[in-house]
């Protein structure tokens, strides 16, 4: 990706400055982990078993651990290394919990963690075509991000998104007991799977609302989870649960900080609920969809 400064009517090329050390990438990412990949930084150089993990993070939204590795070279297998780390975690759960509790001062229990949502994130200046294609399986709990720095002190950070295959990673793990065991314990949810809970009419309603949400801004990403489909800016601003005959929507806004003239929102600040934020609403038709989108926009704006 070429970057330019605009000087009156001329474009001045901004030179990319290669990272000298993996540690330079690590420092930037650990100091900004929540902003970059949406999880809290827990530990640097976390040692467990015979491995030392570059960074350990924790995703509060999915209640799961995130293992982060940094690379300057391209000579590694994302699947082999990723699954080695996931296997390590699933076989040393108590070590991960202990580290989390000692670092945060909290008292997380094994049952509080959604182990099936665990994942490995690789961050590097670039990846090979083979590495990018390797993450195309529909149920692979591995993510790739490219990070680059430029002469004007600018950083670009981009997730590598490939067209997800209908094939499962289990197709290549039939004779690999370790890989098969991990695949059985982990679960990567897809948007298509979540949509199947609704009738055809509700699926169409979701697609219409989704399109309107994505038009709010160009910095929105979608992340299907066990309980809902999350729409994120810097964090979740809207969570949607597709039910058979309706969409249940949560807005990540604290009580009293949203303008709801039609009073469609329900205050769930003191009620247990799945999504993020203090407000919930349901829709079963597109009659109020523009108004609902305006409510979602308010939540989006508060995630600046």
PDB file of C-alpha atoms in Angstrom:
ATOM      1  CA  UNK A   1       0.000   0.000   0.000  1.00  0.00           C
ATOM      2  CA  UNK A   2       1.480   3.338  -1.073  1.00  0.00           C
ATOM      3  CA  UNK A   3       1.012   6.384   1.191  1.00  0.00           C
ATOM      4  CA  UNK A   4       1.378  10.013   0.126  1.00  0.00           C
ATOM      5  CA  UNK A   5       1.392  13.433   1.739  1.00  0.00           C
ATOM      6  CA  UNK A   6      -0.580  16.107  -0.113  1.00  0.00           C
ATOM      7  CA  UNK A   7       1.460  19.291  -0.596  1.00  0.00           C
ATOM      8  CA  UNK A   8      -0.825  21.766  -2.354  1.00  0.00           C
ATOM      9  CA  UNK A   9      -1.485  19.884  -5.628  1.00  0.00           C
ATOM     10  CA  UNK A  10       1.490  17.517  -5.443  1.00  0.00           C
ATOM     11  CA  UNK A  11       1.741  14.093  -3.848  1.00  0.00           C
ATOM     12  CA  UNK A  12       4.852  13.259  -1.870  1.00  0.00           C
ATOM     13  CA  UNK A  13       5.542   9.560  -1.376  1.00  0.00           C
ATOM     14  CA  UNK A  14       5.877   8.432   2.249  1.00  0.00           C
ATOM     15  CA  UNK A  15       8.586   5.812   2.542  1.00  0.00           C
ATOM     16  CA  UNK A  16       7.960   2.619   4.469  1.00  0.00           C
ATOM     17  CA  UNK A  17      10.435   2.102   7.320  1.00  0.00           C
ATOM     18  CA  UNK A  18      11.052  -1.597   8.052  1.00  0.00           C
ATOM     19  CA  UNK A  19      10.935  -2.751  11.662  1.00  0.00           C
ATOM     20  CA  UNK A  20      14.437  -3.552  12.894  1.00  0.00           C
ATOM     21  CA  UNK A  21      13.321  -6.062  15.514  1.00  0.00           C
ATOM     22  CA  UNK A  22      10.287  -8.177  16.299  1.00  0.00           C
ATOM     23  CA  UNK A  23      10.391  -6.538  19.718  1.00  0.00           C
ATOM     24  CA  UNK A  24       9.561  -3.192  18.107  1.00  0.00           C
ATOM     25  CA  UNK A  25       6.353  -4.677  16.702  1.00  0.00           C
ATOM     26  CA  UNK A  26       5.610  -6.320  20.030  1.00  0.00           C
ATOM     27  CA  UNK A  27       5.998  -3.089  22.008  1.00  0.00           C
ATOM     28  CA  UNK A  28       3.600  -1.179  19.761  1.00  0.00           C
ATOM     29  CA  UNK A  29       0.993  -3.934  19.843  1.00  0.00           C
ATOM     30  CA  UNK A  30       1.165  -4.608  23.580  1.00  0.00           C
ATOM     31  CA  UNK A  31       0.782  -0.906  24.359  1.00  0.00           C
ATOM     32  CA  UNK A  32      -2.242  -0.659  22.065  1.00  0.00           C
ATOM     33  CA  UNK A  33      -3.699  -4.162  22.119  1.00  0.00           C
ATOM     34  CA  UNK A  34      -7.271  -3.207  22.858  1.00  0.00           C
ATOM     35  CA  UNK A  35      -7.353  -0.640  20.084  1.00  0.00           C
ATOM     36  CA  UNK A  36      -5.689  -2.936  17.539  1.00  0.00           C
ATOM     37  CA  UNK A  37      -7.249  -6.362  18.136  1.00  0.00           C
ATOM     38  CA  UNK A  38      -9.969  -5.706  20.703  1.00  0.00           C
ATOM     39  CA  UNK A  39      -8.575  -7.474  23.757  1.00  0.00           C
ATOM     40  CA  UNK A  40      -6.832  -6.542  26.990  1.00  0.00           C
ATOM     41  CA  UNK A  41      -3.082  -7.062  27.319  1.00  0.00           C
ATOM     42  CA  UNK A  42      -2.255  -9.478  30.145  1.00  0.00           C
ATOM     43  CA  UNK A  43       1.352 -10.670  29.941  1.00  0.00           C
ATOM     44  CA  UNK A  44       4.482 -10.295  27.832  1.00  0.00           C
ATOM     45  CA  UNK A  45       6.766 -13.293  27.255  1.00  0.00           C
ATOM     46  CA  UNK A  46       4.427 -15.669  29.069  1.00  0.00           C
ATOM     47  CA  UNK A  47       6.207 -18.961  29.781  1.00  0.00           C
ATOM     48  CA  UNK A  48       4.202 -22.164  30.084  1.00  0.00           C
ATOM     49  CA  UNK A  49       5.389 -25.730  29.529  1.00  0.00           C
ATOM     50  CA  UNK A  50       8.296 -25.656  27.098  1.00  0.00           C
ATOM     51  CA  UNK A  51       6.989 -22.594  25.269  1.00  0.00           C
ATOM     52  CA  UNK A  52       7.243 -18.859  25.701  1.00  0.00           C
ATOM     53  CA  UNK A  53       4.365 -16.925  24.166  1.00  0.00           C
ATOM     54  CA  UNK A  54       5.088 -13.415  22.915  1.00  0.00           C
ATOM     55  CA  UNK A  55       1.921 -11.876  24.359  1.00  0.00           C
ATOM     56  CA  UNK A  56      -1.142 -13.058  26.213  1.00  0.00           C
ATOM     57  CA  UNK A  57      -4.399 -11.148  25.921  1.00  0.00           C
ATOM     58  CA  UNK A  58      -7.946 -11.612  27.150  1.00  0.00           C
ATOM     59  CA  UNK A  59     -11.108 -10.750  25.226  1.00  0.00           C
ATOM     60  CA  UNK A  60     -13.767  -9.596  27.697  1.00  0.00           C
ATOM     61  CA  UNK A  61     -16.507  -9.750  25.075  1.00  0.00           C
ATOM     62  CA  UNK A  62     -16.027 -13.454  24.397  1.00  0.00           C
ATOM     63  CA  UNK A  63     -14.497 -14.292  27.826  1.00  0.00           C
ATOM     64  CA  UNK A  64     -11.569 -16.025  26.153  1.00  0.00           C
ATOM     65  CA  UNK A  65      -7.783 -15.925  25.947  1.00  0.00           C
ATOM     66  CA  UNK A  66      -5.930 -14.596  22.911  1.00  0.00           C
ATOM     67  CA  UNK A  67      -2.357 -15.696  22.157  1.00  0.00           C
ATOM     68  CA  UNK A  68      -0.414 -13.159  20.090  1.00  0.00           C
ATOM     69  CA  UNK A  69       2.780 -13.883  18.145  1.00  0.00           C
ATOM     70  CA  UNK A  70       4.933 -11.397  16.225  1.00  0.00           C
ATOM     71  CA  UNK A  71       7.018 -12.200  13.136  1.00  0.00           C
ATOM     72  CA  UNK A  72       9.499 -10.369  10.926  1.00  0.00           C
ATOM     73  CA  UNK A  73      10.219 -13.305   8.606  1.00  0.00           C
ATOM     74  CA  UNK A  74       7.807 -15.484   6.635  1.00  0.00           C
ATOM     75  CA  UNK A  75       9.345 -18.889   7.286  1.00  0.00           C
ATOM     76  CA  UNK A  76       6.724 -20.471   9.526  1.00  0.00           C
ATOM     77  CA  UNK A  77       3.429 -22.358   9.293  1.00  0.00           C
ATOM     78  CA  UNK A  78       0.486 -20.461  10.746  1.00  0.00           C
ATOM     79  CA  UNK A  79      -1.513 -23.666  11.205  1.00  0.00           C
ATOM     80  CA  UNK A  80       1.256 -25.760  12.797  1.00  0.00           C
ATOM     81  CA  UNK A  81       2.408 -23.048  15.187  1.00  0.00           C
ATOM     82  CA  UNK A  82      -1.100 -21.810  15.890  1.00  0.00           C
ATOM     83  CA  UNK A  83      -2.398 -25.223  16.828  1.00  0.00           C
ATOM     84  CA  UNK A  84       0.695 -25.966  18.923  1.00  0.00           C
ATOM     85  CA  UNK A  85      -0.096 -22.897  21.031  1.00  0.00           C
ATOM     86  CA  UNK A  86      -3.785 -23.739  21.283  1.00  0.00           C
ATOM     87  CA  UNK A  87      -2.939 -27.268  22.373  1.00  0.00           C
ATOM     88  CA  UNK A  88      -0.559 -25.846  24.967  1.00  0.00           C
ATOM     89  CA  UNK A  89      -3.286 -23.610  26.370  1.00  0.00           C
ATOM     90  CA  UNK A  90      -5.964 -26.290  26.505  1.00  0.00           C
ATOM     91  CA  UNK A  91      -3.548 -28.604  28.337  1.00  0.00           C
ATOM     92  CA  UNK A  92      -2.406 -25.893  30.793  1.00  0.00           C
ATOM     93  CA  UNK A  93      -5.630 -24.027  31.534  1.00  0.00           C
ATOM     94  CA  UNK A  94      -4.760 -23.484  35.193  1.00  0.00           C
ATOM     95  CA  UNK A  95      -1.517 -21.676  34.248  1.00  0.00           C
ATOM     96  CA  UNK A  96      -3.413 -19.225  32.056  1.00  0.00           C
ATOM     97  CA  UNK A  97      -6.024 -18.596  34.756  1.00  0.00           C
ATOM     98  CA  UNK A  98      -3.350 -18.099  37.423  1.00  0.00           C
ATOM     99  CA  UNK A  99      -1.482 -15.589  35.261  1.00  0.00           C
ATOM    100  CA  UNK A 100      -4.677 -13.675  34.548  1.00  0.00           C
ATOM    101  CA  UNK A 101      -5.667 -13.514  38.217  1.00  0.00           C
ATOM    102  CA  UNK A 102      -2.204 -12.497  39.431  1.00  0.00           C
ATOM    103  CA  UNK A 103      -1.887  -9.782  36.780  1.00  0.00           C
ATOM    104  CA  UNK A 104      -5.373  -8.293  37.059  1.00  0.00           C
ATOM    105  CA  UNK A 105      -6.103  -8.942  40.724  1.00  0.00           C
ATOM    106  CA  UNK A 106      -9.370 -10.610  39.747  1.00  0.00           C
ATOM    107  CA  UNK A 107     -10.628 -14.064  40.637  1.00  0.00           C
ATOM    108  CA  UNK A 108     -11.411 -15.705  37.319  1.00  0.00           C
ATOM    109  CA  UNK A 109     -12.601 -19.307  37.542  1.00  0.00           C
ATOM    110  CA  UNK A 110     -12.275 -22.015  34.939  1.00  0.00           C
ATOM    111  CA  UNK A 111     -16.030 -21.991  34.380  1.00  0.00           C
ATOM    112  CA  UNK A 112     -15.935 -18.228  33.656  1.00  0.00           C
ATOM    113  CA  UNK A 113     -13.883 -18.773  30.504  1.00  0.00           C
ATOM    114  CA  UNK A 114     -15.312 -19.652  27.106  1.00  0.00           C
ATOM    115  CA  UNK A 115     -12.443 -21.923  26.094  1.00  0.00           C
ATOM    116  CA  UNK A 116     -14.108 -22.728  22.770  1.00  0.00           C
ATOM    117  CA  UNK A 117     -13.568 -19.101  21.688  1.00  0.00           C
ATOM    118  CA  UNK A 118      -9.781 -19.126  22.197  1.00  0.00           C
ATOM    119  CA  UNK A 119      -7.660 -17.995  19.276  1.00  0.00           C
ATOM    120  CA  UNK A 120      -4.144 -17.233  18.071  1.00  0.00           C
ATOM    121  CA  UNK A 121      -3.243 -13.950  16.371  1.00  0.00           C
ATOM    122  CA  UNK A 122      -0.132 -13.539  14.203  1.00  0.00           C
ATOM    123  CA  UNK A 123       1.134 -10.018  13.520  1.00  0.00           C
ATOM    124  CA  UNK A 124       3.818  -9.348  10.894  1.00  0.00           C
ATOM    125  CA  UNK A 125       4.794  -6.784   8.251  1.00  0.00           C
ATOM    126  CA  UNK A 126       3.605  -9.215   5.578  1.00  0.00           C
ATOM    127  CA  UNK A 127       2.531 -12.801   4.966  1.00  0.00           C
ATOM    128  CA  UNK A 128       3.035 -15.095   2.005  1.00  0.00           C
ATOM    129  CA  UNK A 129       0.196 -16.071  -0.300  1.00  0.00           C
ATOM    130  CA  UNK A 130       0.337 -19.588   1.147  1.00  0.00           C
ATOM    131  CA  UNK A 131       0.006 -18.295   4.708  1.00  0.00           C
ATOM    132  CA  UNK A 132      -2.956 -16.141   3.748  1.00  0.00           C
ATOM    133  CA  UNK A 133      -4.685 -19.002   1.969  1.00  0.00           C
ATOM    134  CA  UNK A 134      -4.015 -21.328   4.918  1.00  0.00           C
ATOM    135  CA  UNK A 135      -6.485 -19.463   7.142  1.00  0.00           C
ATOM    136  CA  UNK A 136      -9.371 -19.952   4.726  1.00  0.00           C
ATOM    137  CA  UNK A 137     -11.000 -22.828   6.626  1.00  0.00           C
ATOM    138  CA  UNK A 138     -14.376 -21.899   8.073  1.00  0.00           C
ATOM    139  CA  UNK A 139     -13.524 -23.061  11.599  1.00  0.00           C
ATOM    140  CA  UNK A 140      -9.871 -22.035  11.976  1.00  0.00           C
ATOM    141  CA  UNK A 141      -9.266 -20.042  15.211  1.00  0.00           C
ATOM    142  CA  UNK A 142      -6.287 -18.149  13.763  1.00  0.00           C
ATOM    143  CA  UNK A 143      -6.137 -14.531  12.599  1.00  0.00           C
ATOM    144  CA  UNK A 144      -3.456 -12.662  10.629  1.00  0.00           C
ATOM    145  CA  UNK A 145      -2.705  -8.931  10.785  1.00  0.00           C
ATOM    146  CA  UNK A 146      -0.150  -6.970   8.780  1.00  0.00           C
ATOM    147  CA  UNK A 147       1.558  -4.029  10.470  1.00  0.00           C
ATOM    148  CA  UNK A 148       3.774  -1.497   8.708  1.00  0.00           C
ATOM    149  CA  UNK A 149       5.411   1.754   9.760  1.00  0.00           C
ATOM    150  CA  UNK A 150       6.221   4.805   7.654  1.00  0.00           C
ATOM    151  CA  UNK A 151       8.613   7.721   7.724  1.00  0.00           C
ATOM    152  CA  UNK A 152       5.969  10.201   8.939  1.00  0.00           C
ATOM    153  CA  UNK A 153       5.411   8.149  12.133  1.00  0.00           C
ATOM    154  CA  UNK A 154       2.320   6.492  10.704  1.00  0.00           C
ATOM    155  CA  UNK A 155       1.359   2.871  11.341  1.00  0.00           C
ATOM    156  CA  UNK A 156      -0.944   0.816   9.128  1.00  0.00           C
ATOM    157  CA  UNK A 157      -2.641  -2.191  10.701  1.00  0.00           C
ATOM    158  CA  UNK A 158      -4.774  -4.468   8.533  1.00  0.00           C
ATOM    159  CA  UNK A 159      -6.457  -7.800   9.153  1.00  0.00           C
ATOM    160  CA  UNK A 160      -5.942 -10.346   6.392  1.00  0.00           C
ATOM    161  CA  UNK A 161      -9.378 -11.513   5.333  1.00  0.00           C
ATOM    162  CA  UNK A 162      -9.707 -14.363   2.881  1.00  0.00           C
ATOM    163  CA  UNK A 163     -12.826 -15.886   1.416  1.00  0.00           C
ATOM    164  CA  UNK A 164     -13.878 -18.494   3.940  1.00  0.00           C
ATOM    165  CA  UNK A 165     -14.152 -21.998   2.563  1.00  0.00           C
ATOM    166  CA  UNK A 166     -17.049 -24.284   3.333  1.00  0.00           C
ATOM    167  CA  UNK A 167     -14.426 -26.871   4.238  1.00  0.00           C
ATOM    168  CA  UNK A 168     -13.479 -27.599   7.845  1.00  0.00           C
ATOM    169  CA  UNK A 169      -9.923 -27.758   9.175  1.00  0.00           C
ATOM    170  CA  UNK A 170     -10.908 -31.275  10.260  1.00  0.00           C
ATOM    171  CA  UNK A 171     -10.591 -32.291   6.599  1.00  0.00           C
ATOM    172  CA  UNK A 172      -6.796 -32.129   6.941  1.00  0.00           C
ATOM    173  CA  UNK A 173      -6.636 -33.457  10.493  1.00  0.00           C
ATOM    174  CA  UNK A 174      -8.201 -36.895  10.097  1.00  0.00           C
ATOM    175  CA  UNK A 175      -4.915 -38.596  10.908  1.00  0.00           C
ATOM    176  CA  UNK A 176      -3.710 -36.028  13.424  1.00  0.00           C
ATOM    177  CA  UNK A 177      -5.125 -36.833  16.867  1.00  0.00           C
ATOM    178  CA  UNK A 178      -3.826 -33.631  18.500  1.00  0.00           C
ATOM    179  CA  UNK A 179      -5.252 -31.389  15.799  1.00  0.00           C
ATOM    180  CA  UNK A 180      -8.536 -33.263  15.836  1.00  0.00           C
ATOM    181  CA  UNK A 181      -8.792 -32.958  19.634  1.00  0.00           C
ATOM    182  CA  UNK A 182      -8.316 -29.185  19.471  1.00  0.00           C
ATOM    183  CA  UNK A 183     -10.869 -28.838  16.688  1.00  0.00           C
ATOM    184  CA  UNK A 184     -13.444 -30.647  18.810  1.00  0.00           C
ATOM    185  CA  UNK A 185     -12.935 -28.289  21.764  1.00  0.00           C
ATOM    186  CA  UNK A 186     -12.726 -25.016  19.844  1.00  0.00           C
ATOM    187  CA  UNK A 187     -15.572 -23.453  17.926  1.00  0.00           C
ATOM    188  CA  UNK A 188     -15.336 -20.681  15.348  1.00  0.00           C
ATOM    189  CA  UNK A 189     -18.782 -19.225  14.683  1.00  0.00           C
ATOM    190  CA  UNK A 190     -19.761 -17.881  11.282  1.00  0.00           C
ATOM    191  CA  UNK A 191     -22.352 -15.323  10.269  1.00  0.00           C
ATOM    192  CA  UNK A 192     -24.098 -17.881   8.071  1.00  0.00           C
ATOM    193  CA  UNK A 193     -24.492 -20.282  11.011  1.00  0.00           C
ATOM    194  CA  UNK A 194     -26.010 -17.562  13.193  1.00  0.00           C
ATOM    195  CA  UNK A 195     -28.411 -16.501  10.430  1.00  0.00           C
ATOM    196  CA  UNK A 196     -29.814 -20.032  10.157  1.00  0.00           C
ATOM    197  CA  UNK A 197     -31.634 -19.570  13.478  1.00  0.00           C
ATOM    198  CA  UNK A 198     -34.043 -17.124  11.844  1.00  0.00           C
ATOM    199  CA  UNK A 199     -36.806 -17.606   9.317  1.00  0.00           C
ATOM    200  CA  UNK A 200     -36.156 -16.479   5.761  1.00  0.00           C
ATOM    201  CA  UNK A 201     -37.918 -13.192   6.546  1.00  0.00           C
ATOM    202  CA  UNK A 202     -35.744 -12.567   9.613  1.00  0.00           C
ATOM    203  CA  UNK A 203     -32.601 -13.427   7.665  1.00  0.00           C
ATOM    204  CA  UNK A 204     -33.559 -10.837   5.056  1.00  0.00           C
ATOM    205  CA  UNK A 205     -34.293  -8.316   7.809  1.00  0.00           C
ATOM    206  CA  UNK A 206     -30.861  -8.937   9.311  1.00  0.00           C
ATOM    207  CA  UNK A 207     -29.155  -8.409   5.947  1.00  0.00           C
ATOM    208  CA  UNK A 208     -31.008  -5.134   5.441  1.00  0.00           C
ATOM    209  CA  UNK A 209     -30.109  -3.876   8.915  1.00  0.00           C
ATOM    210  CA  UNK A 210     -26.523  -5.050   8.501  1.00  0.00           C
ATOM    211  CA  UNK A 211     -26.192  -3.065   5.284  1.00  0.00           C
ATOM    212  CA  UNK A 212     -27.501   0.060   6.988  1.00  0.00           C
ATOM    213  CA  UNK A 213     -25.135  -0.384   9.934  1.00  0.00           C
ATOM    214  CA  UNK A 214     -22.100  -0.797   7.671  1.00  0.00           C
ATOM    215  CA  UNK A 215     -23.064   2.443   5.917  1.00  0.00           C
ATOM    216  CA  UNK A 216     -22.651   4.321   9.215  1.00  0.00           C
ATOM    217  CA  UNK A 217     -18.851   4.240   8.911  1.00  0.00           C
ATOM    218  CA  UNK A 218     -15.967   2.627   7.058  1.00  0.00           C
ATOM    219  CA  UNK A 219     -14.218   1.399  10.212  1.00  0.00           C
ATOM    220  CA  UNK A 220     -16.786  -1.224  11.208  1.00  0.00           C
ATOM    221  CA  UNK A 221     -15.954  -4.910  11.493  1.00  0.00           C
ATOM    222  CA  UNK A 222     -18.205  -7.896  12.160  1.00  0.00           C
ATOM    223  CA  UNK A 223     -17.372 -10.719  14.561  1.00  0.00           C
ATOM    224  CA  UNK A 224     -19.768 -13.659  15.083  1.00  0.00           C
ATOM    225  CA  UNK A 225     -19.611 -15.062  18.627  1.00  0.00           C
ATOM    226  CA  UNK A 226     -21.376 -17.810  20.518  1.00  0.00           C
ATOM    227  CA  UNK A 227     -24.215 -15.562  21.699  1.00  0.00           C
ATOM    228  CA  UNK A 228     -24.499 -12.841  19.062  1.00  0.00           C
ATOM    229  CA  UNK A 229     -23.020 -11.163  16.009  1.00  0.00           C
ATOM    230  CA  UNK A 230     -20.900  -8.234  17.165  1.00  0.00           C
ATOM    231  CA  UNK A 231     -20.474  -5.012  15.209  1.00  0.00           C
ATOM    232  CA  UNK A 232     -17.274  -3.304  16.308  1.00  0.00           C
ATOM    233  CA  UNK A 233     -15.539   0.020  15.956  1.00  0.00           C
ATOM    234  CA  UNK A 234     -12.898   0.211  18.679  1.00  0.00           C
ATOM    235  CA  UNK A 235     -15.125  -2.137  20.663  1.00  0.00           C
ATOM    236  CA  UNK A 236     -18.609  -3.607  20.301  1.00  0.00           C
ATOM    237  CA  UNK A 237     -21.174  -0.872  19.689  1.00  0.00           C
ATOM    238  CA  UNK A 238     -23.999  -3.178  18.603  1.00  0.00           C
ATOM    239  CA  UNK A 239     -24.670  -6.876  19.226  1.00  0.00           C
ATOM    240  CA  UNK A 240     -27.387  -8.744  17.330  1.00  0.00           C
ATOM    241  CA  UNK A 241     -28.876 -12.095  18.246  1.00  0.00           C
ATOM    242  CA  UNK A 242     -30.799 -13.654  15.360  1.00  0.00           C
ATOM    243  CA  UNK A 243     -33.821 -15.463  16.749  1.00  0.00           C
ATOM    244  CA  UNK A 244     -36.474 -17.389  14.853  1.00  0.00           C
ATOM    245  CA  UNK A 245     -38.993 -14.586  14.497  1.00  0.00           C
ATOM    246  CA  UNK A 246     -37.103 -11.460  15.566  1.00  0.00           C
ATOM    247  CA  UNK A 247     -33.755  -9.736  15.978  1.00  0.00           C
ATOM    248  CA  UNK A 248     -32.673  -8.934  19.513  1.00  0.00           C
ATOM    249  CA  UNK A 249     -30.270  -5.985  19.583  1.00  0.00           C
ATOM    250  CA  UNK A 250     -28.067  -4.639  22.366  1.00  0.00           C
ATOM    251  CA  UNK A 251     -26.484  -1.187  22.233  1.00  0.00           C
ATOM    252  CA  UNK A 252     -23.235  -0.595  24.091  1.00  0.00           C
ATOM    253  CA  UNK A 253     -24.371   2.655  25.696  1.00  0.00           C
ATOM    254  CA  UNK A 254     -24.550   3.420  29.395  1.00  0.00           C
ATOM    255  CA  UNK A 255     -27.937   4.266  30.874  1.00  0.00           C
ATOM    256  CA  UNK A 256     -29.087   7.825  30.179  1.00  0.00           C
ATOM    257  CA  UNK A 257     -26.723   8.468  27.268  1.00  0.00           C
ATOM    258  CA  UNK A 258     -28.975   7.889  24.278  1.00  0.00           C
ATOM    259  CA  UNK A 259     -31.856   9.815  22.714  1.00  0.00           C
ATOM    260  CA  UNK A 260     -34.808   7.468  22.135  1.00  0.00           C
ATOM    261  CA  UNK A 261     -37.830   9.604  21.229  1.00  0.00           C
ATOM    262  CA  UNK A 262     -39.944   6.560  20.306  1.00  0.00           C
ATOM    263  CA  UNK A 263     -38.974   4.747  23.517  1.00  0.00           C
ATOM    264  CA  UNK A 264     -38.187   1.482  21.784  1.00  0.00           C
ATOM    265  CA  UNK A 265     -35.254   0.715  24.048  1.00  0.00           C
ATOM    266  CA  UNK A 266     -35.500  -1.428  27.134  1.00  0.00           C
ATOM    267  CA  UNK A 267     -33.274  -0.631  30.118  1.00  0.00           C
ATOM    268  CA  UNK A 268     -31.370  -3.813  31.000  1.00  0.00           C
ATOM    269  CA  UNK A 269     -28.716  -2.161  33.158  1.00  0.00           C
ATOM    270  CA  UNK A 270     -29.864  -4.167  36.194  1.00  0.00           C
ATOM    271  CA  UNK A 271     -30.876  -7.315  34.353  1.00  0.00           C
ATOM    272  CA  UNK A 272     -28.662 -10.153  33.198  1.00  0.00           C
ATOM    273  CA  UNK A 273     -28.306 -10.121  29.411  1.00  0.00           C
ATOM    274  CA  UNK A 274     -25.947 -11.425  26.749  1.00  0.00           C
ATOM    275  CA  UNK A 275     -24.934  -8.349  24.774  1.00  0.00           C
ATOM    276  CA  UNK A 276     -22.878  -5.314  25.762  1.00  0.00           C
ATOM    277  CA  UNK A 277     -24.392  -2.119  27.121  1.00  0.00           C
ATOM    278  CA  UNK A 278     -27.447  -1.033  29.090  1.00  0.00           C
ATOM    279  CA  UNK A 279     -30.052  -1.030  26.310  1.00  0.00           C
ATOM    280  CA  UNK A 280     -31.914  -3.730  24.414  1.00  0.00           C
ATOM    281  CA  UNK A 281     -34.584  -3.751  21.708  1.00  0.00           C
ATOM    282  CA  UNK A 282     -36.222  -6.260  19.384  1.00  0.00           C
ATOM    283  CA  UNK A 283     -37.514  -5.871  15.833  1.00  0.00           C
ATOM    284  CA  UNK A 284     -39.457  -8.290  13.638  1.00  0.00           C
ATOM    285  CA  UNK A 285     -40.017  -6.068  10.588  1.00  0.00           C
ATOM    286  CA  UNK A 286     -38.398  -3.152   8.789  1.00  0.00           C
ATOM    287  CA  UNK A 287     -41.105  -0.654   9.779  1.00  0.00           C
ATOM    288  CA  UNK A 288     -38.771   1.161  12.213  1.00  0.00           C
ATOM    289  CA  UNK A 289     -35.476   0.132  10.674  1.00  0.00           C
ATOM    290  CA  UNK A 290     -34.308   3.664   9.866  1.00  0.00           C
ATOM    291  CA  UNK A 291     -35.079   4.818  13.403  1.00  0.00           C
ATOM    292  CA  UNK A 292     -33.337   1.735  14.854  1.00  0.00           C
ATOM    293  CA  UNK A 293     -30.306   2.524  12.701  1.00  0.00           C
ATOM    294  CA  UNK A 294     -30.273   6.043  14.166  1.00  0.00           C
ATOM    295  CA  UNK A 295     -30.102   4.520  17.652  1.00  0.00           C
ATOM    296  CA  UNK A 296     -27.264   2.249  16.554  1.00  0.00           C
ATOM    297  CA  UNK A 297     -25.482   5.276  15.072  1.00  0.00           C
ATOM    298  CA  UNK A 298     -25.556   6.960  18.490  1.00  0.00           C
ATOM    299  CA  UNK A 299     -23.855   3.914  19.999  1.00  0.00           C
ATOM    300  CA  UNK A 300     -21.292   3.914  17.164  1.00  0.00           C
ATOM    301  CA  UNK A 301     -20.492   7.589  17.794  1.00  0.00           C
ATOM    302  CA  UNK A 302     -19.870   6.892  21.473  1.00  0.00           C
ATOM    303  CA  UNK A 303     -17.203   4.320  20.553  1.00  0.00           C
ATOM    304  CA  UNK A 304     -14.845   7.010  19.197  1.00  0.00           C
TER     305      UNK A 304
END
